[in-house]
Coordinates of C-alpha atoms in Angstrom, one line a residue:
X1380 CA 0.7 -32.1 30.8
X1381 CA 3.6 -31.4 33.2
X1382 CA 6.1 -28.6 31.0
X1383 CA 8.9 -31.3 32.1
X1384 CA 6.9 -33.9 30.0
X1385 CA 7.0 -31.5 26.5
X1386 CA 8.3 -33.0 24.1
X1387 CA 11.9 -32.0 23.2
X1388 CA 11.0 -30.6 19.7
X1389 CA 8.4 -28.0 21.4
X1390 CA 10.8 -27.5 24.4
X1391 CA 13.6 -26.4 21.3
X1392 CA 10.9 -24.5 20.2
X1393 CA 10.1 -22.6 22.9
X1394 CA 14.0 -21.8 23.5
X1395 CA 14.1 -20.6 19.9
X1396 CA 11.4 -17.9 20.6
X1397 CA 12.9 -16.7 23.3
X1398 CA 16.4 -16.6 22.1
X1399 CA 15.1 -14.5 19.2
X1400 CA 13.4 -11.9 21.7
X1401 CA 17.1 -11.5 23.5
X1402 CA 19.0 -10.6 20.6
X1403 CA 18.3 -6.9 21.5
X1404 CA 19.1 -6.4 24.7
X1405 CA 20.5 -7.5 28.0
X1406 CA 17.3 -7.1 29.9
X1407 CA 15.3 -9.0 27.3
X1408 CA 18.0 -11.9 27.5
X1409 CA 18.1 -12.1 31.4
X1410 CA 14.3 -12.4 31.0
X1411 CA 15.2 -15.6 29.4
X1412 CA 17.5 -17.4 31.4
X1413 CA 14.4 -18.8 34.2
X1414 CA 13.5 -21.2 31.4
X1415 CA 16.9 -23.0 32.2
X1416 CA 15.8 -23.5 35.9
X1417 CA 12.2 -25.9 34.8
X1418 CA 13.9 -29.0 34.5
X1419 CA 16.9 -31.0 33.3
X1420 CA 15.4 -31.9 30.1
X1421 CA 15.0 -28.0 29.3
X1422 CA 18.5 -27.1 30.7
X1423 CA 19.9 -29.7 28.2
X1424 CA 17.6 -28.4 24.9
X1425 CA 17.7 -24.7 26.1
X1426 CA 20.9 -23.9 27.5
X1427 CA 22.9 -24.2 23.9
X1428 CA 20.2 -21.2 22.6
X1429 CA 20.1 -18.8 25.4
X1430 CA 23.9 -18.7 25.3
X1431 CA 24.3 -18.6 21.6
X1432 CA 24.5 -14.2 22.0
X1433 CA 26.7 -12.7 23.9
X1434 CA 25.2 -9.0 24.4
X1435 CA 27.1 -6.0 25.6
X1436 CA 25.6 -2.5 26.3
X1437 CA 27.1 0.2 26.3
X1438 CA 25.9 2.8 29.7
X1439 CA 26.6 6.7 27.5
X1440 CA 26.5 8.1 31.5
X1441 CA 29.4 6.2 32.6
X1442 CA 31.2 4.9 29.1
X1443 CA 30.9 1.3 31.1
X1444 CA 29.9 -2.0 28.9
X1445 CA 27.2 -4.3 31.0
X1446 CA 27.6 -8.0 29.3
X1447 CA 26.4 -11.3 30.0
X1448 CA 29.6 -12.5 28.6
X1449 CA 31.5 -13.0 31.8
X1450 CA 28.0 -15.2 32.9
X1451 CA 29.0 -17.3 30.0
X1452 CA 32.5 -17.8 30.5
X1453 CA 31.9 -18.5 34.4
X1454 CA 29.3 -20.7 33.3
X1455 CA 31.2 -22.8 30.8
X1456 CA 28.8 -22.2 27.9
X1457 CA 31.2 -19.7 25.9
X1458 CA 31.4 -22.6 23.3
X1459 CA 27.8 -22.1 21.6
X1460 CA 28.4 -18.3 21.4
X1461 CA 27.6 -17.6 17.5
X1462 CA 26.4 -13.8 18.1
X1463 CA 27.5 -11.0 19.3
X1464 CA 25.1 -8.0 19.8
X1465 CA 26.0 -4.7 20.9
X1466 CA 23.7 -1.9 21.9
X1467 CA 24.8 1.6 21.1
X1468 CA 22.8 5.1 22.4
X1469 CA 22.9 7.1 18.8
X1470 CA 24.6 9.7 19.8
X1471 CA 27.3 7.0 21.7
X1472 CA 28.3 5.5 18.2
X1473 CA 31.3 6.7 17.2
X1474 CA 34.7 5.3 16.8
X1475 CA 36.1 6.2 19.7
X1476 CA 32.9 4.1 21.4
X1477 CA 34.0 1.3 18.8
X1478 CA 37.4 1.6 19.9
X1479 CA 36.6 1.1 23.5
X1480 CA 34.7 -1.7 22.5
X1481 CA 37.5 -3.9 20.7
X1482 CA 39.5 -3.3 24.7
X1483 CA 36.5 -4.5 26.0
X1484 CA 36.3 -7.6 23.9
X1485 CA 40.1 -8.2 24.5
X1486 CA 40.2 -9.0 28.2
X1487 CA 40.0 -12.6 27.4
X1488 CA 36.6 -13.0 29.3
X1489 CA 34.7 -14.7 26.0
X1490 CA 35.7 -16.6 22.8
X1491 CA 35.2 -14.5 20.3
X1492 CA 36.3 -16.5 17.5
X1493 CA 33.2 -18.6 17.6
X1494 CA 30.7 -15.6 16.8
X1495 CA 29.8 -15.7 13.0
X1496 CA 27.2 -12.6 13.5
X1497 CA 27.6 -9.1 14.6
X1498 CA 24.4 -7.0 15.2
X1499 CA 24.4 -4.1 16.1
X1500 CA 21.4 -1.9 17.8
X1501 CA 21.5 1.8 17.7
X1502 CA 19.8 2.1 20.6
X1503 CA 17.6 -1.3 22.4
X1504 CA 18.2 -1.0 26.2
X1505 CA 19.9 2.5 25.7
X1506 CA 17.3 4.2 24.5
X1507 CA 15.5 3.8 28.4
X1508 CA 18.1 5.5 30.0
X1509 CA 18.4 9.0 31.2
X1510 CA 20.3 10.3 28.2
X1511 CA 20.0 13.6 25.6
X1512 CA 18.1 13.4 22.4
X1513 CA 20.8 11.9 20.2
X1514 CA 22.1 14.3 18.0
X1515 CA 23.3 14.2 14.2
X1516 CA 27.1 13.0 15.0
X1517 CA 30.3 15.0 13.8
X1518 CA 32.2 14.0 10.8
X1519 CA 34.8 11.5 12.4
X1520 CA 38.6 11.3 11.2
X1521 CA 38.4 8.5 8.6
X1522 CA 41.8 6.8 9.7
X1523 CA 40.1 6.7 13.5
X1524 CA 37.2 5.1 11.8
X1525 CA 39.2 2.8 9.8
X1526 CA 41.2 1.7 12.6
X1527 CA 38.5 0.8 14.7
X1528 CA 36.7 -1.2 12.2
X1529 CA 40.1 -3.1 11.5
X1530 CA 40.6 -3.6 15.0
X1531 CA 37.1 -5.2 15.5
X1532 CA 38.4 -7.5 12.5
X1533 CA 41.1 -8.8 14.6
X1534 CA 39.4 -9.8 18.1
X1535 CA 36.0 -11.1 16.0
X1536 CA 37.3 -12.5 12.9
X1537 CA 35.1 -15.3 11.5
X1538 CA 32.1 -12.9 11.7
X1539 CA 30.0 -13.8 8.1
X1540 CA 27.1 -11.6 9.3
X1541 CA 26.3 -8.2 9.9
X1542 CA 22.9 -7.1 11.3
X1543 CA 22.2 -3.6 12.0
X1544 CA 19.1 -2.0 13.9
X1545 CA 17.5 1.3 15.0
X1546 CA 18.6 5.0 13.9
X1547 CA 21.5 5.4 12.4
X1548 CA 22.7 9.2 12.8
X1549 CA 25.7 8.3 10.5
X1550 CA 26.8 5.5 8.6
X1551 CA 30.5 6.3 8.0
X1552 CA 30.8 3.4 10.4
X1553 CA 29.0 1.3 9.3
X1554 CA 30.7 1.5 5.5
X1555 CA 33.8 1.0 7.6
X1556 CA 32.7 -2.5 9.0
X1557 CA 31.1 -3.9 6.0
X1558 CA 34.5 -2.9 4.2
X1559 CA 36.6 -3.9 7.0
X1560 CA 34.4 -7.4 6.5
X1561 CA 34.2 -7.1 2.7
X1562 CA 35.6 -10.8 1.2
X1563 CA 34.2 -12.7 4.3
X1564 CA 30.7 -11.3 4.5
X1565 CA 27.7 -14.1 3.5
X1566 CA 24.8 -12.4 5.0
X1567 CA 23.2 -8.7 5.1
X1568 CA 20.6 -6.7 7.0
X1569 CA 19.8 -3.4 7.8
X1570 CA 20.4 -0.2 5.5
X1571 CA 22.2 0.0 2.2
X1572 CA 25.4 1.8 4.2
X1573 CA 26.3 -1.6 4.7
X1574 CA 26.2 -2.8 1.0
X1575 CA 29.3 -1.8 -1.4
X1576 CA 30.7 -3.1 -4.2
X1577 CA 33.3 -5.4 -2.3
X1578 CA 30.7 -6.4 0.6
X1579 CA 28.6 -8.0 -2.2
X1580 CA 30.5 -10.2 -3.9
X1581 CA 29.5 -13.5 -2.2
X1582 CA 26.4 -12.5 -0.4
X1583 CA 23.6 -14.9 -0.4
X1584 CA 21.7 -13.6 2.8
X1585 CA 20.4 -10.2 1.4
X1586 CA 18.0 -7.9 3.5
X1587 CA 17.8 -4.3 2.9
X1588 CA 15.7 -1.1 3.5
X1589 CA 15.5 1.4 0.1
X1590 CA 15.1 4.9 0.9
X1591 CA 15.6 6.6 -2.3
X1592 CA 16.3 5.5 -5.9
X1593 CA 19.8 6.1 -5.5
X1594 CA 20.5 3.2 -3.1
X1595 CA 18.3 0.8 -5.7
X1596 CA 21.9 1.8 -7.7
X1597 CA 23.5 -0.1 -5.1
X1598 CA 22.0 -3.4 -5.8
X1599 CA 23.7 -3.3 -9.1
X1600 CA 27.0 -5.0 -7.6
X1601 CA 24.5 -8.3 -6.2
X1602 CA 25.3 -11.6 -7.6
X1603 CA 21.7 -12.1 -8.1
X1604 CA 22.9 -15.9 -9.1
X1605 CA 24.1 -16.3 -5.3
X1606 CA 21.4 -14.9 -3.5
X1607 CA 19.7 -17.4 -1.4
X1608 CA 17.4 -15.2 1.0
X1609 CA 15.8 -11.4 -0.1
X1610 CA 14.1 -9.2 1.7
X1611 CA 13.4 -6.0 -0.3
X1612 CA 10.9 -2.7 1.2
X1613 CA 10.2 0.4 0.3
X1614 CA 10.3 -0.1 -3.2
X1615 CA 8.9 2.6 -5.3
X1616 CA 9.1 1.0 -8.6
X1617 CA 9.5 -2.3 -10.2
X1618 CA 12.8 -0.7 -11.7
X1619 CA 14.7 -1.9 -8.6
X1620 CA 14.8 -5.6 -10.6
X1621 CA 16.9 -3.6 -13.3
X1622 CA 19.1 -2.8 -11.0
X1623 CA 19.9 -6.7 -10.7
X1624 CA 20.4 -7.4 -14.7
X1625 CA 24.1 -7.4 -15.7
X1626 CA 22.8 -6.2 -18.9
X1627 CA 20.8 -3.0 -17.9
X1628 CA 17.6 -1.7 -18.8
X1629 CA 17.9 -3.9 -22.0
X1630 CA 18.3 -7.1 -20.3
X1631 CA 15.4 -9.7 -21.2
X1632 CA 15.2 -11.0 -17.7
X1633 CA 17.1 -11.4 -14.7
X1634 CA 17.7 -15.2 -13.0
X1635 CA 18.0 -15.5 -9.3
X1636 CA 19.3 -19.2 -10.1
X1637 CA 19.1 -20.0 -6.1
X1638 CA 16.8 -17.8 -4.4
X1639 CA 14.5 -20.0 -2.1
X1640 CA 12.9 -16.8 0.1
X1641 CA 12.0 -13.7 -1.5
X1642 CA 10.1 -11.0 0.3
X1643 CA 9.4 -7.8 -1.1
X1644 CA 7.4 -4.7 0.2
X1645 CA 6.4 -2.0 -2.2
X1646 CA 5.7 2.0 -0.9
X1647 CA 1.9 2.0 -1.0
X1648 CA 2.0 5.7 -1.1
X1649 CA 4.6 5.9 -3.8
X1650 CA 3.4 3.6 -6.0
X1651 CA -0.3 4.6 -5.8
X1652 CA 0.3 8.3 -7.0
X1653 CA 3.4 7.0 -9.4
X1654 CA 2.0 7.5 -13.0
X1655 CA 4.1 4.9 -14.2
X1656 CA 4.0 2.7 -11.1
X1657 CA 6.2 -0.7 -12.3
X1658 CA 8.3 -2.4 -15.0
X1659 CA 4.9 -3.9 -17.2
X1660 CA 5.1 -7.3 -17.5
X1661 CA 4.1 -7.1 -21.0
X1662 CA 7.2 -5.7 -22.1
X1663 CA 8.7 -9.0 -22.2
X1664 CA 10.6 -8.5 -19.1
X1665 CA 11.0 -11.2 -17.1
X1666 CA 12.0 -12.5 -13.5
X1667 CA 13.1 -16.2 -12.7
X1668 CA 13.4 -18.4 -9.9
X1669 CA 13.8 -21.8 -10.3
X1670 CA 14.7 -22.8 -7.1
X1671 CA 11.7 -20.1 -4.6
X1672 CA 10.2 -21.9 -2.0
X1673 CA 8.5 -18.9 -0.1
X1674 CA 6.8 -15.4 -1.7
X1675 CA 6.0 -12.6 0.6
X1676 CA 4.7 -9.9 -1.5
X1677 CA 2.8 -6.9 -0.4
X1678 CA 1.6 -3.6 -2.3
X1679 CA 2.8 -4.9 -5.6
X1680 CA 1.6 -2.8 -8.4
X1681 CA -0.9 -5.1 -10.9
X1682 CA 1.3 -4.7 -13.4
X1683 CA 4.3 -5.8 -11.9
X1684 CA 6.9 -8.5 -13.7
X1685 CA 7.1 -10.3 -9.8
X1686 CA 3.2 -11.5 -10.8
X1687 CA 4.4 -13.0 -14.0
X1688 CA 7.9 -14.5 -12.8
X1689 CA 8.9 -18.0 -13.8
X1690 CA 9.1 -19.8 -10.9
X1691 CA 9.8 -23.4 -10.4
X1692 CA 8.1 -26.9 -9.1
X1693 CA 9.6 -26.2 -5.3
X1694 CA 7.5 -23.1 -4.5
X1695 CA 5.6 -24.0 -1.6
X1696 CA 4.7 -20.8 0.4
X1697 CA 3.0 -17.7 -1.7
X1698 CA 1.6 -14.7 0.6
X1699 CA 0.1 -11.6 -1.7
X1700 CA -1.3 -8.5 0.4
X1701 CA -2.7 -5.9 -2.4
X1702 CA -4.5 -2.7 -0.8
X1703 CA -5.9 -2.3 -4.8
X1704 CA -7.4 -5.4 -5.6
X1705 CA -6.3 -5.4 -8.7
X1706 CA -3.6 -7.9 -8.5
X1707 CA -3.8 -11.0 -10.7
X1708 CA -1.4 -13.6 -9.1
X1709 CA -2.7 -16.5 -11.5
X1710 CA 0.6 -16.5 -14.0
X1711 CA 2.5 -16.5 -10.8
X1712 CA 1.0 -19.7 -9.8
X1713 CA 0.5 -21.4 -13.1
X1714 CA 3.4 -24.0 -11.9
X1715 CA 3.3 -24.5 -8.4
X1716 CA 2.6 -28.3 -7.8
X1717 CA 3.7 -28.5 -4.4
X1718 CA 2.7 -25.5 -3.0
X1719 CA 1.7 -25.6 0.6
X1720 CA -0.3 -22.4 1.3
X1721 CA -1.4 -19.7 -0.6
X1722 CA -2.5 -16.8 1.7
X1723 CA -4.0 -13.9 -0.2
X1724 CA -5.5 -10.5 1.3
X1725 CA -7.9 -7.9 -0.6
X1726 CA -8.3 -9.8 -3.9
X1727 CA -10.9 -8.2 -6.4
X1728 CA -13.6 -11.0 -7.6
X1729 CA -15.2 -8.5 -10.0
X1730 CA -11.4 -8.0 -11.9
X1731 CA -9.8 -11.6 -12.0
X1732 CA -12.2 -14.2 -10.3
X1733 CA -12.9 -16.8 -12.8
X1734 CA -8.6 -16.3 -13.2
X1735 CA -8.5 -16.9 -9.4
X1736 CA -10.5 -19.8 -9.6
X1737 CA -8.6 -21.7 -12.1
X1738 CA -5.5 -20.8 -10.8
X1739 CA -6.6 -22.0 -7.8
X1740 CA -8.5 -25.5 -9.3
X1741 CA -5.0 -26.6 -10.9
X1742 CA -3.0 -25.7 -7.1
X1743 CA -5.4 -27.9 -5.1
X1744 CA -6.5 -30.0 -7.9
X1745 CA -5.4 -33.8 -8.8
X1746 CA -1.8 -32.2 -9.7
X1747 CA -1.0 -31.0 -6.1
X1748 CA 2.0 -32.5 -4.8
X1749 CA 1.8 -31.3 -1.0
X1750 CA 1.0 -33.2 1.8
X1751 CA -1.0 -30.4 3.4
X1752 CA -2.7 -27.6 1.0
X1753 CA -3.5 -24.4 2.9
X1754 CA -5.7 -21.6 1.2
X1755 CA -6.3 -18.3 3.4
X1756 CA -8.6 -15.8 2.3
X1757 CA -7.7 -12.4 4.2
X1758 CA -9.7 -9.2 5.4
X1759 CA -11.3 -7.9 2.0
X1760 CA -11.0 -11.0 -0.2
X1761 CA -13.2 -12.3 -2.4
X1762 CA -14.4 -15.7 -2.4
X1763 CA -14.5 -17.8 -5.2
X1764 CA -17.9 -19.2 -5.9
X1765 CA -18.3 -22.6 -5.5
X1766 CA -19.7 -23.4 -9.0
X1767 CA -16.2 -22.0 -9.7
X1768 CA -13.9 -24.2 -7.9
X1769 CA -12.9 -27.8 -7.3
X1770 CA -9.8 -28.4 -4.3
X1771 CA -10.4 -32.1 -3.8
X1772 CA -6.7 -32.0 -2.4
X1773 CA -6.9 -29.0 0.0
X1774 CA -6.3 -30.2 3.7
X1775 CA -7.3 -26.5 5.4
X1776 CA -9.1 -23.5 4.4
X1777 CA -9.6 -20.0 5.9
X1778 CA -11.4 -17.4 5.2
X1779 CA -11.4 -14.2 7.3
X1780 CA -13.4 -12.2 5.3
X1781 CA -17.6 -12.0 4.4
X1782 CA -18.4 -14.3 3.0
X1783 CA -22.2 -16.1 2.3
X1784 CA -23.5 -19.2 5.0
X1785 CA -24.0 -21.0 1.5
X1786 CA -20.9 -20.3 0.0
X1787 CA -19.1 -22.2 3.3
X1788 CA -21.7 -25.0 2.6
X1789 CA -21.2 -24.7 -0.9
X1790 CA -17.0 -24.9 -0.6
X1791 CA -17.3 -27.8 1.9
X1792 CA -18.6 -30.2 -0.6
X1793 CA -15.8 -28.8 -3.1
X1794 CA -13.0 -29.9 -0.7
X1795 CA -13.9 -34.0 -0.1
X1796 CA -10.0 -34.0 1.6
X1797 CA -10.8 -30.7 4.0
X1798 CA -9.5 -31.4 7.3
X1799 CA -9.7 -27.9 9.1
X1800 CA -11.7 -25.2 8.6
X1801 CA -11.4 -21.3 10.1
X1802 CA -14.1 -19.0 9.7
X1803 CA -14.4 -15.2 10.7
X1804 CA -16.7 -13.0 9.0
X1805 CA -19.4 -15.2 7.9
X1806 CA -22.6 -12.9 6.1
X1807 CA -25.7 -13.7 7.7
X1808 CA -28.0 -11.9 5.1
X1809 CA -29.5 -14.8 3.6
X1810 CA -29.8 -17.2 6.8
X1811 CA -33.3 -18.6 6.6
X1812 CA -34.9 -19.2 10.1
X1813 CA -35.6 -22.4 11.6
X1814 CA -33.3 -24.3 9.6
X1815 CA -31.1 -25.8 11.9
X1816 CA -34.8 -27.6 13.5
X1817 CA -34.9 -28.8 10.1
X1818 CA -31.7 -30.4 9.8
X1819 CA -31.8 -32.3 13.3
X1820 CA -34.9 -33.6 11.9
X1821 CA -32.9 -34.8 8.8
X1822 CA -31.3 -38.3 9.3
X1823 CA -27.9 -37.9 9.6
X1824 CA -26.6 -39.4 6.4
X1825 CA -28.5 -36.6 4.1
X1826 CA -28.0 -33.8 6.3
X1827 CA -23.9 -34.4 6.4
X1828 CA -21.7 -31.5 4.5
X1829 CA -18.6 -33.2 5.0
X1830 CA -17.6 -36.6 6.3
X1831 CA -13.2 -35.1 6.3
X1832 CA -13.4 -31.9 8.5
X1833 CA -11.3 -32.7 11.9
X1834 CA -10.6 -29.7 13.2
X1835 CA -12.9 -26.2 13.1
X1836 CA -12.2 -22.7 14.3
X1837 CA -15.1 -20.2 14.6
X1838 CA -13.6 -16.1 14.9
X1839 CA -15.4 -13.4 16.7
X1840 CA -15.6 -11.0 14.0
X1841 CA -19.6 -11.2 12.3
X1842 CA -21.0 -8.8 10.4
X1843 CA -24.4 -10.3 11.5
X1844 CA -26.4 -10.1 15.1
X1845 CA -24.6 -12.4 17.3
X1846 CA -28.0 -14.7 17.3
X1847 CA -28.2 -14.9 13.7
X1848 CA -24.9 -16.1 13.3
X1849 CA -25.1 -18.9 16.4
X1850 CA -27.4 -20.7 14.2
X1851 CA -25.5 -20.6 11.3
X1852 CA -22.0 -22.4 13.2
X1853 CA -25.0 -24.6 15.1
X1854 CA -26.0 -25.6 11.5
X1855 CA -22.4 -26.3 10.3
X1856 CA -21.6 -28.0 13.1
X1857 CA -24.4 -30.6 12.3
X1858 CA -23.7 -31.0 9.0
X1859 CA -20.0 -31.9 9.6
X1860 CA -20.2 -35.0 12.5
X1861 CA -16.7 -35.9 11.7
X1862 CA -15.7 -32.7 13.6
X1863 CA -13.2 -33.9 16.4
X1864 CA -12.0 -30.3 17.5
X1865 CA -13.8 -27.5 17.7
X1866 CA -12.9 -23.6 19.4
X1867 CA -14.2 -20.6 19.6
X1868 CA -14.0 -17.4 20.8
X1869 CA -15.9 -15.8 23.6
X1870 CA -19.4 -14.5 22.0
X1871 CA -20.4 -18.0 20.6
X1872 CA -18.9 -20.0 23.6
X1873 CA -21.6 -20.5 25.7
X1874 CA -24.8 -21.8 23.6
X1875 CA -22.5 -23.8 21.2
X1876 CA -20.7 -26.0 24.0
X1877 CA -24.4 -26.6 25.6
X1878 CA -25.4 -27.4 22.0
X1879 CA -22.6 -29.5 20.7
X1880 CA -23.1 -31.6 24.5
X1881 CA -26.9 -32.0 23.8
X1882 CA -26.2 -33.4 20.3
X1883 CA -23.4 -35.3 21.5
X1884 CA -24.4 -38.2 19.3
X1885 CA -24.6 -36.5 16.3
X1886 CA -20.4 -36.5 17.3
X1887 CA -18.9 -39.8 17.8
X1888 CA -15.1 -38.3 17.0
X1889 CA -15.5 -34.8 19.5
X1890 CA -12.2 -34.8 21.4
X1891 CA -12.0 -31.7 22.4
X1892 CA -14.1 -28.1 23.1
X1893 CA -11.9 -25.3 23.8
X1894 CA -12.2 -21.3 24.3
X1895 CA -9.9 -19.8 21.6
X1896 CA -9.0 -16.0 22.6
X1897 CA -7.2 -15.8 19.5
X1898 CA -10.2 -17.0 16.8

C-alpha cells in the first residue's frame, strides 16, 4: 500500500511520533517537517502536530535565539502552537539569558497566548556545540530572577504546564517560574524545584524525580484527591505515600479519589540494602484508587502497601517489574474485571505461584469484562502450570521467558478464546524426537491444539540448539491450523516457510508469512 493510501488514523499516528521526537530540539523538529511534503492527505492530518511547538535555542557563542517560530508565523500555522520549548546550554541559564528571552518572544513574530506548556531543556541541541563544560552557576540577585520569571508571565500567560529537562546547575529559576505560575499551574514534570506549596494546589498532572528524603517532604502540599496522572522514581521507601496523608504517619490510608495513571519506580539499590525497606502492608495502612486505569510499578519492595491497594473495577493496564521475585501482586488484582493486560517480569513460582494462578484464573476467567485480555510473562518469570490455570477469556498470551514445549501445549488448551500467541525462550529439554512425523500422521482433528489462535509470533532467543527448537514451532504450528499469521525472526525463517508451504493444507486460513526482525 501507497503511504498516500494510510489510513488517516495511522497517518495521525505517525505525526504524533514524530511531534513527540521534536519537542527537544530544532534539529530534531526540522527532521520532521518532510513528512508534510508526501501528500495532501498527510499535510492536512500532520501539519496541525508538527506546528503545535514552537522551539527556540539559545547559540551560548553568540547570545542569538534560532526558532522555527518565524517559519510558523510566515506559514500561517501559528494558530496550533500549544508549546513552547526552549533549549538552554547549563551554564547559559540564568536570568539575564531568561530575560533576553522574554525580548525575544516580544517582537510579535508568534502568538504566544495560545501555548499552554513551557519545557524547558537544559541543554538538547546545545549540548553539540562548541561550548565549556558548564559550570555550577553564581548565586543570581533574587529581584533579577523574579523579574524575569514575571516577565515571562506576561508574554506567555495561559501556560498550565511546565516541563523541565536535562542538568540543572541551579534551580533558583526554576522556583521562580513555578511561583511566578503558582495559581495557574495543572501539570508538573521534572525535579521537585518546581513543586512548592502554592504550585500544588490544583495540580492533577504530577511527574517528579526524588533525590533525597527531604524532597518526599515536598509532596506533603499535593491534593492527592486532584491528582489525575503520577509518575514517582527513585523512591527509597514506601514512606513517600505518608507524605500524601493529611493526617501523617497516623493516617489509616490515603485516597487518590481520581488517579487513573500511576507509575512508580523504586531505588533498587536503596531498597535492597534498606533494613526496613517499605511501609508493611500489614500494618493496616492502606492506599486507594478507585478510579486507576494503568499501574506501572517497578522494584517495589514485597511488602509494599502499593501491592495491597484498593483499586477499583476500571483498572485495565497493570505492569510489575520485580528484580526479587518475591513480589505477590495477587491482592492487587483481586478486583480488576476489565483489565486489559497484565505484563509481569521476574515473578518467583516457588514463593506465590498457586497465588499467581488464581489471581490470574479470576482476571481471565468467566468474570473478565475486556474485550481483549493480554497476559505477558517477561525475562525471568515463571510460568504457571497448566493444571493451575483456566483463561477461557484471554485473547493474547506472551511469554518471553523458558518455559517447557508442553507447558505451551499444555496453556493452549487452557485458553479456548486465544487469538495470538508470542513465544521467546521455549526449553527444549524434554522435546522427544520424531514427533512432529507422528503428528502429520495424526488426522487432523486429534492432532489440533487450538482451533482460536490467529495470529503467532516465534522470538530468536532459545535456550535449545536451533534444530531442536525448529521442530518444536514445526509441531505447534500443526497442531494450531487456524493459524492465519505467522512471523519469525531470522534463525527459524527459512525451514518453517518451506514447511508451513509444504503443509499448506493443513492451513486453509494462512494469510500471511513474514520475517519479524523484532520477534
Amino acid at each position: 500500500m501507497h503511504a498516500c493510501g494510510l489510513p488517516s488514523d495511522v497517518v495521525y499516528g505517525v505525526f504524533e511520533y514524530a511531534a513527540s521526537l521534536a519537542d527537544d530540539g530544532l534539529d530534531a523538529w526540522r527532521a520532521t517537517v518532510p513528512l508534510g511534503g508526501v501528500c495532501q492527505q498527510w499535510r492536512r492530518v500532520g501539519l496541525p502536530l508538527l506546528s503545535r511547538t514552537a522551539v527556540l535555542v539559545h547559540t551560548p557563542a553568540t547570545g542569538a535565539w534560532n526558532t522555527n517560530a518565524t517559519l510558523l508565523s510566515r506559514s500561517g500555522r501559528t494558530q496550533w502552537i500549544r508549546q513552547v520549548a526552549v533549549c538552554i546550554h547549563p551554564q547559559q541559564f540564568t536570568a539575564a539569558t531568561l530575560a533576553d528571552l522574554v525580548a525575544r518572544l516580544a517582537d510579535g513574530r508568534g502568538p504566544w497566548t495560545h501555548a499552554r506548556t513551557l519545557r524547558i531543556v537544559v541543554g538538547g541541541d546545545v549540548q553539540s556545540q562548541a561550548f565549556p563544560i558548564a559550570r555550577p552557576a553564581l548565586a543570581q540577585p533574587a529581584d533579577a530572577i523574579v523579574t524575569a520569571a514575571g516577565a515571562l508571565v506576561a508574554r506567555l500567560p495561559n501556560v498550565t504546564g511546565i516541563r523541565v529537562a536535562g542538568d540543572m546547575p541551579d534551580t533558583q529559576l526554576v522556583r521562580a517560574l513555578a511561583s511566578a505560575y503558582a495559581l495557574q499551574l495543572k501539570r508538573v514534570s521534572g525535579g521537585t524545584a518546581l513543586l512548592q506549596h502554592r504550585t500544588s494546589v490544583n495540580l492533577t498532572h504530577l511527574s517528579l524525580a526524588l533525590d533525597n528524603h527531604a524532597s518526599e517532604q515536598l509532596l506533603a502540599c499535593v491534593n492527592a484527591g486532584e491528582l489525575r496522572a503520577l509518575s514517582l522514581t527513585g523512591l527509597a521507601s514506601d514512606t513517600v505515600w505518608l507524605r500524601f496523608g493529611a493526617g501523617g504517619p497516623n493516617a489509616g490510608s490515603v485516597r487518590f479519589g481520581r488517579l487513573e495513571q500511576l507509575r512508580v519506580v523504586y531505588d533498587a539499590k536503596v531498597v535492597e540494602r534498606s533494613a526496613q525497606p517499605g511501609l508493611c502492608a500489614d500494618g493496616g495502612f492502606r492506599l486507594r484508587f478507585p478510579r486507576l486505569r494503568r499501574l506501572d510499578v517497578e522494584n517495589c519492595p514485597a511488602d509494599s502497601p502499593l501491592l495491597q491497594a484498593r483499586v477499583g473495577a476500571e483498572l485495565q493496564c497493570v505492569r510489575i517489574g520485580d528484580r526479587s521475585g518475591r513480589v505477590e501482586p495477587a491482592g492487587l488484582l483481586a478486583h480488576a474485571p476489565a483489565l486489559e493486560l497484565l505484563a509481569v517480569t521476574s515473578y518467583s513460582a516457588a514463593a506465590n505461584g498457586e497465588a499467581f494462578a488464581q489471581a490470574t484464573n479470576r482476571l481471565f476467567g468467566a468474570g473478565c469484562r475486556a474485550t481483549y485480555a493480554s497476559l505477558v510473562l517477561g525475562f525471568s518469570s515463571a510460568v504457571p502450570s497448566p493444571a493451575r490455570v483456566s483463561w477461557p477469556r484471554l485473547t493474547k498470551l506472551s511469554i518471553f521467558t523458558a518455559v517447557e514445549s508442553a507447558v505451551v501445549l499444555g496453556l493452549l488448551a487452557k485458553c479456548p478464546a486465544l487469538f495470538e500467541l508470542a513465544l521467546s525462550g521455549v526449553d527444549m529439554a524434554r522435546w522427544a524426537a520424531g514427533a512432529v512425523s507422528q503428528l502429520l500422521a495424526t488426522p487432523p482433528a486429534e492432532a489440533t491444539a487450538s482451533t482460536s489462535v490467529h495470529k503467532i509470533y516465534f522470538g530468536d532467543v532459545f535456550s535449545s540448539a536451533g534444530g531442536e527448537t525448529t521442530e518444536f514451532l514445526k509441531y505447534l504450528l500443526v497442531a494450531v491450523p487456524s493459524m492465519g499469521e505467522l512471523a519469525f525472526s531470522a534463525k527459524h525463517f527459512e525451514e518453517l516457510f518451506w514447511f508451513v508451504k509444504a503443509q499448506a493444507p493443513r492451513f486453509p486460513n494462512m494469510l500471511k508469512i513474514k520475517y519479524d526482525v523484532l520477534c
